[in-house]
Coordinates of C-alpha atoms in Angstrom, one line a residue:
X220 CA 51.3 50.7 84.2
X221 CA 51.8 50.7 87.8
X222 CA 48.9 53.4 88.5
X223 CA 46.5 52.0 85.8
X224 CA 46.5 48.9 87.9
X225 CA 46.1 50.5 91.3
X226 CA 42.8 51.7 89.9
X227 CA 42.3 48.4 88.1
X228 CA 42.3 47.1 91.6
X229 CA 40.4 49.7 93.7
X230 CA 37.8 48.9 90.9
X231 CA 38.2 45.3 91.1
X232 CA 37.9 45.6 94.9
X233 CA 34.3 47.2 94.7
X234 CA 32.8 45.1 91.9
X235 CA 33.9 41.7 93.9
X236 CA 32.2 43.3 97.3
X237 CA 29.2 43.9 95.4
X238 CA 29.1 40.6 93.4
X239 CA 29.8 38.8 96.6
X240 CA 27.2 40.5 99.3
X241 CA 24.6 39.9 95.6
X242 CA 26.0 36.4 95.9
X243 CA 25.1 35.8 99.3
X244 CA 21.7 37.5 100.3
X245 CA 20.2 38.0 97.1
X246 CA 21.1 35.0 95.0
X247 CA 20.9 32.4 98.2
X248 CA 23.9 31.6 97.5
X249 CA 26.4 32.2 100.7
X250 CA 28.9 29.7 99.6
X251 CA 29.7 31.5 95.9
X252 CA 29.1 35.1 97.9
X253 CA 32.3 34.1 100.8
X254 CA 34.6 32.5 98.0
X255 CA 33.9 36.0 96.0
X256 CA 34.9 38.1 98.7
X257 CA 37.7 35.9 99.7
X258 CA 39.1 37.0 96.0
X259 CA 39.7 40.2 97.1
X260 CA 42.8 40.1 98.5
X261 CA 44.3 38.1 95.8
X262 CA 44.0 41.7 93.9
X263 CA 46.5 43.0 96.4
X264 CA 48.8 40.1 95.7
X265 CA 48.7 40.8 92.2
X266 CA 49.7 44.5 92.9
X267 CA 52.4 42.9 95.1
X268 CA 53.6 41.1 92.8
X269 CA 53.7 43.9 89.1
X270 CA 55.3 46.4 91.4
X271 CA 58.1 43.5 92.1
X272 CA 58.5 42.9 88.3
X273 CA 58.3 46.5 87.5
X274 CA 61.6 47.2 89.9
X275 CA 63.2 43.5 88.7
X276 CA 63.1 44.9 84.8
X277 CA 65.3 47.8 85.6
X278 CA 62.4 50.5 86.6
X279 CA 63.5 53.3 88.4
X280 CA 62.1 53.3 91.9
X281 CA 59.3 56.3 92.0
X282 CA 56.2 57.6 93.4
X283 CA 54.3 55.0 91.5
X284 CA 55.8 52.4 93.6
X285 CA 55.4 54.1 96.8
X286 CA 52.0 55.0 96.0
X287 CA 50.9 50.8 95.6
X288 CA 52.6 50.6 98.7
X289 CA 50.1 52.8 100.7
X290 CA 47.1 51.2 98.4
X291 CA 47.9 47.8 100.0
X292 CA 48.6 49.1 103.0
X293 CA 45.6 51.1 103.3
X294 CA 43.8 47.6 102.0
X295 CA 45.0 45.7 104.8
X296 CA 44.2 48.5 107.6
X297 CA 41.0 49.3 106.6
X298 CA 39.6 47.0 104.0
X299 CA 38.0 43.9 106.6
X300 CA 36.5 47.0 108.3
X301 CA 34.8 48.2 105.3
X302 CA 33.6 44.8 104.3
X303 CA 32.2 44.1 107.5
X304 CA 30.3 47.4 107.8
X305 CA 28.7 47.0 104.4
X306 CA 27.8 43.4 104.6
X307 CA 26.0 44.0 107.9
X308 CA 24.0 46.5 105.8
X309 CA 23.1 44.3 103.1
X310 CA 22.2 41.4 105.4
X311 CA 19.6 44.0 107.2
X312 CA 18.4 45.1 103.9
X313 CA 18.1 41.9 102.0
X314 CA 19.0 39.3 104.5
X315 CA 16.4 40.2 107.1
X316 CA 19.4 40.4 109.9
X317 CA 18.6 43.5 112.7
X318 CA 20.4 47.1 111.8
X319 CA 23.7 46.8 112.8
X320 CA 24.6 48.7 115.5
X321 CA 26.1 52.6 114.7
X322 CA 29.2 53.4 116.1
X323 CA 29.1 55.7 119.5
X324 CA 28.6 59.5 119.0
X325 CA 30.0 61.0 122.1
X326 CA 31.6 60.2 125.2
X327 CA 34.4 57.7 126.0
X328 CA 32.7 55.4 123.6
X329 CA 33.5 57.6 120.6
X330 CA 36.6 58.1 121.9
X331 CA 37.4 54.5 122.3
X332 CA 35.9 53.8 118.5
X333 CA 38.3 56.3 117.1
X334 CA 41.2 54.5 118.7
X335 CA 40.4 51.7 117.0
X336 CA 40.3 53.0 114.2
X337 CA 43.1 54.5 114.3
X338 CA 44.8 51.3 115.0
X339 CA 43.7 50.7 111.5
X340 CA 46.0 53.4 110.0
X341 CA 48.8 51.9 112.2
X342 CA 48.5 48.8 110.7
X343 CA 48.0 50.7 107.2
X344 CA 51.3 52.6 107.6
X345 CA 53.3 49.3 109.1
X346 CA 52.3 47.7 106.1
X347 CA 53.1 49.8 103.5
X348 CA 57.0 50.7 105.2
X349 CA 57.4 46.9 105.4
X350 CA 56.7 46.9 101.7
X351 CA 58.7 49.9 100.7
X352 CA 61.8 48.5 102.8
X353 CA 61.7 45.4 101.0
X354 CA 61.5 47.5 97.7
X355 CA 64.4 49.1 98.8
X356 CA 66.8 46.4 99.8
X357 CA 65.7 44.9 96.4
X358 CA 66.6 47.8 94.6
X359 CA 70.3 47.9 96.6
X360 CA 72.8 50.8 96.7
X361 CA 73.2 50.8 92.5
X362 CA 69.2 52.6 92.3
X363 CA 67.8 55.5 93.9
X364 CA 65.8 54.3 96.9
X365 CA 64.8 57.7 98.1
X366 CA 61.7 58.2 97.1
X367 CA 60.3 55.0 98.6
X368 CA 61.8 56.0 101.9
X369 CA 60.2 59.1 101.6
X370 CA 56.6 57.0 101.2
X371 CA 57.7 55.6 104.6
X372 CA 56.9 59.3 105.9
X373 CA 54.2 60.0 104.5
X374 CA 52.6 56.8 105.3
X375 CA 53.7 57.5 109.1
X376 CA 53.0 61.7 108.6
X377 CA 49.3 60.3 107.4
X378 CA 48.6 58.2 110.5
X379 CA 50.0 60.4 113.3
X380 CA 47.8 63.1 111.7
X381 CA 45.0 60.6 112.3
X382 CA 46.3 59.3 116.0
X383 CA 46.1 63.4 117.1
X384 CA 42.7 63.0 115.9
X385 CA 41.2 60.2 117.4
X386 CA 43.2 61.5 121.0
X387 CA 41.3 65.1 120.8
X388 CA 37.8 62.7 121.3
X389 CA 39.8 61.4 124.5
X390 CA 40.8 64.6 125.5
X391 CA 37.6 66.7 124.7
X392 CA 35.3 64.2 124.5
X393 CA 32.0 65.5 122.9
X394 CA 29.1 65.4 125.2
X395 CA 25.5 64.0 124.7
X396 CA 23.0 66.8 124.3
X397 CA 20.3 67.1 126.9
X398 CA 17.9 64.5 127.5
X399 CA 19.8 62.1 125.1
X400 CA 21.1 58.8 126.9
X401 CA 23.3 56.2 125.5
X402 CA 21.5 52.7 125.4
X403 CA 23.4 51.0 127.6
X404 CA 22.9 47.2 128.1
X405 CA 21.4 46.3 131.9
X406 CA 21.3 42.7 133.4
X407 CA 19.7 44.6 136.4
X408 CA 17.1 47.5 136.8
X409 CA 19.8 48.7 139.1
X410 CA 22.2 49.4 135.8
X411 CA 19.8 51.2 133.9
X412 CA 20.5 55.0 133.8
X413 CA 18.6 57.3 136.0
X414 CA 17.1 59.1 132.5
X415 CA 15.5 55.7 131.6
X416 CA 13.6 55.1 134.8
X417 CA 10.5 56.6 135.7
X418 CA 10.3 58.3 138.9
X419 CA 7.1 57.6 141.2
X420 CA 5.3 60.5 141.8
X421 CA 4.9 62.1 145.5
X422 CA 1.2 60.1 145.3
X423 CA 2.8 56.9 144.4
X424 CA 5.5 57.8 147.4
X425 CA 2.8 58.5 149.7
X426 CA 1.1 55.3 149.3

């Protein structure tokens, strides 16, 4: 039951972000697109709350439970991120809102984006052992708790995997190739990259 509903929700999660961003730039209707979206984490909730039943009625702590665990984890980390990335897509495609901006490519820039996402996967993996400790001391000495503590590793395995990651774009960060220059916001013609200013030529100089 516990797994059927995990993918009831992931469903649930992508039909109320489309119905929503429909909602709100193709319908005109903002209001009835926000209080869509804002349904979403009441799926989460609902998870929350099964998996809490499931381990009242006598269920033997298991993978199951570890697994929803990391789902609403994962949720919380990642899930405003997502959101925000495809609705500033679908208000530049139906809202007539400006591209929003893509994410650095190399440099410090990239390596700064990584981190935060990474931060993400931090919050993810808090999350989810928060949960999972909970579960446990609900559970008590007379049940076998040591699967969910071994969902705490995982969930901590998973994002130091990721945090080695996002430190190899600090450490190597990945160069521009020639002749490609970052846009780079100037208040002052002073602040604009060499690359984007034209030189005078040795006539011009002369004169």
């Amino acid at each position: 039951m516990i797994v059927t509903l995990i993918v009831v929700c992931e469903v649930g999660f992508w039909v109320l972000l489309a119905a929503g961003l429909a909602a709100r730039y193709l319908l005109k209707m903002p209001r009835t697109g926000i209080a869509l979206l804002l349904c979403e984490p009441l799926l989460e909730v609902l998870l929350l709350v099964v998996t809490a039943i499931d381990l009242k009625n006598g269920a033997d702590p298991s993978w199951k439970h570890g697994l929803a665990a990391l789902y609403i984890g994962y949720t919380v980390g990642h899930g405003h991120r997502t959101v925000k990335w495809l609705d500033g897509h679908a208000a530049h495609r139906f809202g007539g809102a400006p591209p929003p901006p893509k994410p650095p490519r190399y440099g410090m820039a990239r390596a700064r984006h990584e981190g935060k996402v990474w931060l993400g996967s931090v919050t993810a993996a808090a999350v989810a052992s928060g949960l999972l400790l909970l579960a446990a001391l609900y559970v008590g000495d007379d049940g076998n708790t040591d699967g969910l503590y071994g969902w705490i590793f995982v969930a901590w395995r998973a994002a130091g995997i990721h945090g080695l990651i996002a430190l190899s774009y600090a450490i190597w960060p990945k160069k521009a190739p020639e002749g490609v220059a970052s846009a780079v916001p100037a208040r002052d013609p002073e602040h604009v990259p060499d690359l984007l200013v034209r030189r005078p030529s040795k006539d011009e100089e002369q004169v």
